[in-house]
Short mmCIF file of C-alpha atoms and ligand atoms in Angstrom, two decimals:
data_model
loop_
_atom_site.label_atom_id
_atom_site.label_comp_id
_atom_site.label_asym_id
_atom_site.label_seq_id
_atom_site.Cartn_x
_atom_site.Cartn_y
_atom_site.Cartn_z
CA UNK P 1 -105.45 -25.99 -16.60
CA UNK P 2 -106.59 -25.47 -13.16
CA UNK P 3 -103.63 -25.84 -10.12
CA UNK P 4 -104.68 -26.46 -6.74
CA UNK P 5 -103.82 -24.23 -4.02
CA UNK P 6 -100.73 -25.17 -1.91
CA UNK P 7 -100.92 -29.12 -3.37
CA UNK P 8 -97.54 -29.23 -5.42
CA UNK P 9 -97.82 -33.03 -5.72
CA UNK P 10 -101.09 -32.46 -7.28
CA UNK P 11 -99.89 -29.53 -9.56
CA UNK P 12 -97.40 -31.85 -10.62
CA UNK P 13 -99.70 -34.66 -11.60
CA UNK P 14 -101.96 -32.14 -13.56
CA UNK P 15 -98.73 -30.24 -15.48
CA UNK P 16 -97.65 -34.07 -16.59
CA UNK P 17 -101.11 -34.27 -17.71
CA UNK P 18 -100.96 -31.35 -19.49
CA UNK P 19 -97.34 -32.15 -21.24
CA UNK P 20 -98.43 -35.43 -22.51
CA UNK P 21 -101.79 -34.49 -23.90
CA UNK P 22 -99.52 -31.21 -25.87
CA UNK P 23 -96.90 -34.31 -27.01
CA UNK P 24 -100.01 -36.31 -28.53
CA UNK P 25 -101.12 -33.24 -30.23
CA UNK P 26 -97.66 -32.63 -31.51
CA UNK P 27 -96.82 -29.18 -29.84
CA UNK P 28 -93.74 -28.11 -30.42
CA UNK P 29 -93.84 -24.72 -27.78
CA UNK P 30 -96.05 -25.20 -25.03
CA UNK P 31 -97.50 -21.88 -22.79
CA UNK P 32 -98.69 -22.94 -19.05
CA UNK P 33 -100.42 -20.55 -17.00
CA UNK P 34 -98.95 -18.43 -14.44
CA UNK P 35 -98.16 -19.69 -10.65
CA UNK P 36 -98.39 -23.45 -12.42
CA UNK P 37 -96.85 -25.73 -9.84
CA UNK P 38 -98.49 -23.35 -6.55
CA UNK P 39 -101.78 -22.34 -7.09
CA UNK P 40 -102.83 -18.36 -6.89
CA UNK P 41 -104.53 -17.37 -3.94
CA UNK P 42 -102.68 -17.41 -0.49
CA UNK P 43 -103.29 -16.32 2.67
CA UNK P 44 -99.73 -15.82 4.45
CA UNK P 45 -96.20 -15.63 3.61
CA UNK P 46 -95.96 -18.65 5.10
CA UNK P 47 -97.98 -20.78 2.45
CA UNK P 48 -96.00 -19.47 0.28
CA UNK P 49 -92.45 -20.17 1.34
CA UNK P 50 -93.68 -24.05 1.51
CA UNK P 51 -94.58 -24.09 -1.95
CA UNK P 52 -91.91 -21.55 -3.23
CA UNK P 53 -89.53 -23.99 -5.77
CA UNK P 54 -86.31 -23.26 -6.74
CA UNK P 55 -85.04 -23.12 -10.35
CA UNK P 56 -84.23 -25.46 -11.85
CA UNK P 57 -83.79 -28.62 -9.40
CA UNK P 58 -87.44 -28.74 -8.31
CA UNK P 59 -89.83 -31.58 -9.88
CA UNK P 60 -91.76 -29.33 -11.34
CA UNK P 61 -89.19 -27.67 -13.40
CA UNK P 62 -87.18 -30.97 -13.94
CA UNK P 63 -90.81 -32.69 -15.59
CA UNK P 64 -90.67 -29.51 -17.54
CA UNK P 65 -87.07 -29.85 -18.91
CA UNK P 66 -87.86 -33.65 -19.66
CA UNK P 67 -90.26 -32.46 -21.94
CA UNK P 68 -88.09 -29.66 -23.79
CA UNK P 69 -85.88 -32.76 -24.90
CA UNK P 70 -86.99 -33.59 -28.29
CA UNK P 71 -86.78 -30.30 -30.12
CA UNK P 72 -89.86 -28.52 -27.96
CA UNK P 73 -89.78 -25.46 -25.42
CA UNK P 74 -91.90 -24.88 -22.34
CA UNK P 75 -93.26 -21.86 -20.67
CA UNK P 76 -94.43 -22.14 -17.47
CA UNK P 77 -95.78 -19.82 -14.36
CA UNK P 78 -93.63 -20.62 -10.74
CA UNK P 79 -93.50 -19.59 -7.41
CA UNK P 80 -89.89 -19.19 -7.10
CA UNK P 81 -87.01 -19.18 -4.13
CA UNK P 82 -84.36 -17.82 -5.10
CA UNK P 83 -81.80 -16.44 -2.20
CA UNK P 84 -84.09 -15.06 0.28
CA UNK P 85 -86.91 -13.52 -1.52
CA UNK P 86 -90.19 -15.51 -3.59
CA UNK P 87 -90.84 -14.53 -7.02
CA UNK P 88 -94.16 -14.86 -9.18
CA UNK P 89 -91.71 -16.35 -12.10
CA UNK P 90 -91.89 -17.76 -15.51
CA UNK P 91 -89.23 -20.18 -16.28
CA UNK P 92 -88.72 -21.34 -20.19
CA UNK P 93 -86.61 -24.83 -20.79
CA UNK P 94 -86.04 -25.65 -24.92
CA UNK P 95 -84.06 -28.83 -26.02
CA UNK P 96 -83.93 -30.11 -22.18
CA UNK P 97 -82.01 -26.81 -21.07
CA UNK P 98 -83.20 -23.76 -18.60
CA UNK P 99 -83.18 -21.12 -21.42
CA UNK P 100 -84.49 -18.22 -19.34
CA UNK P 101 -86.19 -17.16 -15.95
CA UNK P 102 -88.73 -14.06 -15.91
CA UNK P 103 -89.52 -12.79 -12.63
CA UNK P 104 -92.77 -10.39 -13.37
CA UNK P 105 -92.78 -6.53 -12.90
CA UNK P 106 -96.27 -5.85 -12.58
CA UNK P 107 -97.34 -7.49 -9.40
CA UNK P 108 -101.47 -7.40 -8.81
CA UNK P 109 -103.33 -6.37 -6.12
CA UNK P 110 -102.16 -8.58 -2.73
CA UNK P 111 -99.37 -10.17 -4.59
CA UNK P 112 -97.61 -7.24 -3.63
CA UNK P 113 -97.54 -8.95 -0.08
CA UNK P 114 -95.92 -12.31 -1.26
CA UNK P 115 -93.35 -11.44 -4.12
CA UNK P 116 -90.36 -9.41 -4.66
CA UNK P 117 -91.29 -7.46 -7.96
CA UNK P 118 -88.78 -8.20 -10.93
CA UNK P 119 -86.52 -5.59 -11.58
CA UNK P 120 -84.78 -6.86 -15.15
CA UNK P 121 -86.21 -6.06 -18.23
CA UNK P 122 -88.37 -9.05 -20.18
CA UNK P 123 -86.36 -11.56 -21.97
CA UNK P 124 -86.85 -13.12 -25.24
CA UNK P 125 -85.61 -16.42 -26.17
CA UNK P 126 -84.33 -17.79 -29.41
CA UNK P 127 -85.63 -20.87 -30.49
CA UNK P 128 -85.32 -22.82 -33.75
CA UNK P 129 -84.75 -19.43 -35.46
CA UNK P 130 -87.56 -17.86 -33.53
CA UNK P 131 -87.86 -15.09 -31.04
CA UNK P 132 -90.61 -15.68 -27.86
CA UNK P 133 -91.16 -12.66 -25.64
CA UNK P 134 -91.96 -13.57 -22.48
CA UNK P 135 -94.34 -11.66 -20.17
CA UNK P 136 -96.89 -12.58 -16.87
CA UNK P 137 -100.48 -11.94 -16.19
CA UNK P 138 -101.03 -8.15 -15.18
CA UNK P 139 -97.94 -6.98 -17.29
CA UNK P 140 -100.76 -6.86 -19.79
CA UNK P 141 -102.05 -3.31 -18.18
CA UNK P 142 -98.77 -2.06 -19.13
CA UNK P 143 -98.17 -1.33 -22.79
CA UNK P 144 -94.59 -0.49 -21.95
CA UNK P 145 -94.27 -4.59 -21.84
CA UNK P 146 -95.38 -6.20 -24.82
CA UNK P 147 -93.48 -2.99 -26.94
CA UNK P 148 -90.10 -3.48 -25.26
CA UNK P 149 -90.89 -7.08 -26.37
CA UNK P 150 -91.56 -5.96 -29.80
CA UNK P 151 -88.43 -3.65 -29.87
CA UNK P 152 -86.81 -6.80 -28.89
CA UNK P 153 -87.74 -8.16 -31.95
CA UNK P 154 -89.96 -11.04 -30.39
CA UNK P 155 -92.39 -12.01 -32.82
CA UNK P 156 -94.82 -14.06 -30.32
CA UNK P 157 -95.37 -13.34 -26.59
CA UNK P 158 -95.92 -16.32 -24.54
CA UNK P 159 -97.70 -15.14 -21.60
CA UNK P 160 -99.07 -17.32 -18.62
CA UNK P 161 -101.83 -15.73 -16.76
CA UNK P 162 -104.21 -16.26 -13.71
CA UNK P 163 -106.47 -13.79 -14.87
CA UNK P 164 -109.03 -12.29 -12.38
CA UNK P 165 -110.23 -8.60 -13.92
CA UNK P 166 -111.83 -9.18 -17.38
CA UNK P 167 -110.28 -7.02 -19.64
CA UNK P 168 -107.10 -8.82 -20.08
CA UNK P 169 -108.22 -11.43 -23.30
CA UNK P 170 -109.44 -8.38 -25.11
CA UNK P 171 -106.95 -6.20 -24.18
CA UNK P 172 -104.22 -8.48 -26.14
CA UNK P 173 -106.18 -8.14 -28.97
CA UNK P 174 -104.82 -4.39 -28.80
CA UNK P 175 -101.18 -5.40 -27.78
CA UNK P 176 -101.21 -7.58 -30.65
CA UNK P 177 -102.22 -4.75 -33.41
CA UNK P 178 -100.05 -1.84 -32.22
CA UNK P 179 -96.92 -3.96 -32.01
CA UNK P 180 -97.74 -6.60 -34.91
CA UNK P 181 -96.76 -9.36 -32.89
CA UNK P 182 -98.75 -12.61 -32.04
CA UNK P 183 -99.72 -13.17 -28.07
CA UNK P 184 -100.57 -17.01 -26.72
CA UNK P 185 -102.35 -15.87 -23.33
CA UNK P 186 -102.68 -19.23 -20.97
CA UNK P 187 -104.82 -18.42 -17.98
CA UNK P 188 -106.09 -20.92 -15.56
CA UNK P 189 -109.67 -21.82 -14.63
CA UNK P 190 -111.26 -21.91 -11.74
CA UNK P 191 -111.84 -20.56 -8.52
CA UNK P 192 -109.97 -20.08 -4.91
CA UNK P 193 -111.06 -18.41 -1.73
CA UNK P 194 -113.67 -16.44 -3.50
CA UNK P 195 -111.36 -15.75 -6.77
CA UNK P 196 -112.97 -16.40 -9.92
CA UNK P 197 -110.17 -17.05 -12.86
CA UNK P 198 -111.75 -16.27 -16.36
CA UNK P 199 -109.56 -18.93 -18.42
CA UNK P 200 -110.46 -18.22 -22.31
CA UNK P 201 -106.72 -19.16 -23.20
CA UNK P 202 -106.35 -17.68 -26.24
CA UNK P 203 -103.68 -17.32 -29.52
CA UNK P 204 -104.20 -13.61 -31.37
CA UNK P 205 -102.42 -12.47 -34.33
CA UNK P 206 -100.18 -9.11 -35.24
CA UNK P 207 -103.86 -8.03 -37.17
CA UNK P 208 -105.57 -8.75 -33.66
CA UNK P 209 -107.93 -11.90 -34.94
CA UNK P 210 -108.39 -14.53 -32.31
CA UNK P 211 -107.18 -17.86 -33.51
CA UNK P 212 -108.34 -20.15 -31.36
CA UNK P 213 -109.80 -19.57 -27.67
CA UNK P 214 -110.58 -22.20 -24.64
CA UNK P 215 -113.83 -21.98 -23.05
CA UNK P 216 -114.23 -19.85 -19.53
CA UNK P 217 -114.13 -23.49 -17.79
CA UNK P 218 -112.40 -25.55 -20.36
CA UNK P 219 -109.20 -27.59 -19.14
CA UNK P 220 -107.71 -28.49 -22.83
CA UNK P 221 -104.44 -27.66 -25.12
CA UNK P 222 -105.63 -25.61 -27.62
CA UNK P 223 -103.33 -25.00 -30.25
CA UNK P 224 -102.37 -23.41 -34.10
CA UNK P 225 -99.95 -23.32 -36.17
CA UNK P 226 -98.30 -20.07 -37.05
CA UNK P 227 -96.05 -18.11 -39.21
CA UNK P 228 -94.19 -15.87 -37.12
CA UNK P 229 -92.75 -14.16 -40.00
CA UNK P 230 -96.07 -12.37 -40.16
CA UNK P 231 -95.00 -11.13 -37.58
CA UNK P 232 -91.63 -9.18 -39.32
CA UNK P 233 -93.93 -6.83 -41.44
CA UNK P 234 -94.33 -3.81 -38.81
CA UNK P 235 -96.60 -2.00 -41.68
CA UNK P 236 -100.11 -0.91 -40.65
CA UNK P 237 -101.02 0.89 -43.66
CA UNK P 238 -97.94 1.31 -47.16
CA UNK P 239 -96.92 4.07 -45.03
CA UNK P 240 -97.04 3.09 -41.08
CA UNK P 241 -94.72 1.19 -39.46
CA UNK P 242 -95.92 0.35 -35.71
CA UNK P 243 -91.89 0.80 -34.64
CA UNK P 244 -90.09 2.97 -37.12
CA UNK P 245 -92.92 5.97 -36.54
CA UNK P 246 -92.97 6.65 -33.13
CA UNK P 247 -92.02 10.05 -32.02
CA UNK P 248 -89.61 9.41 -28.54
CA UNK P 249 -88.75 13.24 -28.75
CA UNK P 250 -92.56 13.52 -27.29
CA UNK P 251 -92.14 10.71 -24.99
CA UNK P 252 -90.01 12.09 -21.93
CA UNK P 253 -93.09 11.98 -20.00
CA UNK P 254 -93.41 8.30 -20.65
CA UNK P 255 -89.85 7.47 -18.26
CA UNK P 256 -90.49 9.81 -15.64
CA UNK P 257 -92.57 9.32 -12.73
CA UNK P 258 -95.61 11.12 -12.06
C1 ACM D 1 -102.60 -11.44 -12.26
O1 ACM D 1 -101.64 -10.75 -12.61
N1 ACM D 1 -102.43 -12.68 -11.86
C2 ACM D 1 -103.96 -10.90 -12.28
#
């Protein structure tokens, strides 16, 4: 989809657009993109306390958990208050409950300026005897993400983007084969103040093929069904397992700074 800077009533209107065209299609777990009900590309701290929402009694979140009722979960990007600080958050409601919040590590480039980084490791939620692992946007650059996910046994990642460098649709391709999981990447489209968002949502499975993908422009649902109990055999070859065969003794370097 496409939010519009700073216009929550708007971003509302466009999300409820977006939830009943997924109910005619008969989704059952729906991924938004990231920074849904705000828009991506402010200017002061200021714009973004006025559309900072908090969790869950805002509209936005409260047309989301409307739409969990009936035995389907939501994923959606928010700019969130919570206490005193704004977060770039992902917020997940299943069977008209708040199941989890995400508040995103990996802050890009002037985001920095807006949001308090997350500082919890990445949930995943159980639903209908499923695991989702949840990740935002730029966590992509940082394998560390998607594998904690894995080790969490998620077998999907559900991961709402505003995507601005282009590596990031390609680069899941990866994340998907070296942790034989599937990855649903929604990104927005458009552009604000100069930035240019490369939508291309996109499902990829744990043997990195692209199910289906949106076009650069395309507001749509695009959607597949999946077994994610492909996503339980960790075997890349009869005799690699993507988890069992690491070596952590070599790894030290991997949890220190440099
Ligand atoms: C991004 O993390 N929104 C690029």
């Amino acid at each position: 989809m496409q939010p519009v800077l700073l216009d929550k009533a708007e971003n509302i209107a466009r999300t409820n657009e977006m939830l009943e065209r997924a109910a005619k299609s008969e989704v059952d777990v729906l991924v938004l993109p990231e920074l849904a009900n705000s828009g991506y590309a402010f200017q002061s701290g200021l714009e973004v306390r006025l559309v900072a929402e908090e969790v869950p009694n805002s509209e936005f979140c409260q047309i989301l958990k409307k739409w969990s009722l009936n035995d389907r979960m939501v994923i959606a990007g928010i700019c969130e208050a919570y206490e005193t600080s704004i977060y770039n958050s992902a917020v997940v409601f299943a069977n008209g409950e708040l199941r989890t919040i995400y508040r995103k590590v990996n802050l890009f480039n002037q985001e920095v300026e807006w949001f308090e980084p997350g500082r919890k490791e990445p949930p995943v939620v159980e639903f209908n005897n499923h695991h989702y692992g949840i990740m935002i946007c730029f966590d992509w650059a940082f394998p560390e993400i998607a594998r904690i996910l894995a080790l969490k046994d998620a077998q999907v990642i559900l991961h709402p983007a505003n995507l601005v460098l282009p590596y990031c649709q390609n680069a899941m391709i990866t994340r998907c084969i070296e942790n034989h999981i599937f990855a649903v990447t929604a990104n927005r489209i458009g552009k604000e103040r100069g930035l240019h968002f490369s939508g291309n949502s996109q499902i990829v499975s744990p043997k990195g093929e692209i199910l289906c993908r949106l076009g650069e422009n395309e507001v749509s649902i695009v959607y597949h069904d999946i077994d994610l109990e492909e996503a339980d055999n960790k075997m890349i070859t009869k005799r690699n397992h993507v988890l069992r065969d690491r070596t952590p003794e070599l790894y030290e370097r991997l949890v220190k700074r440099r």
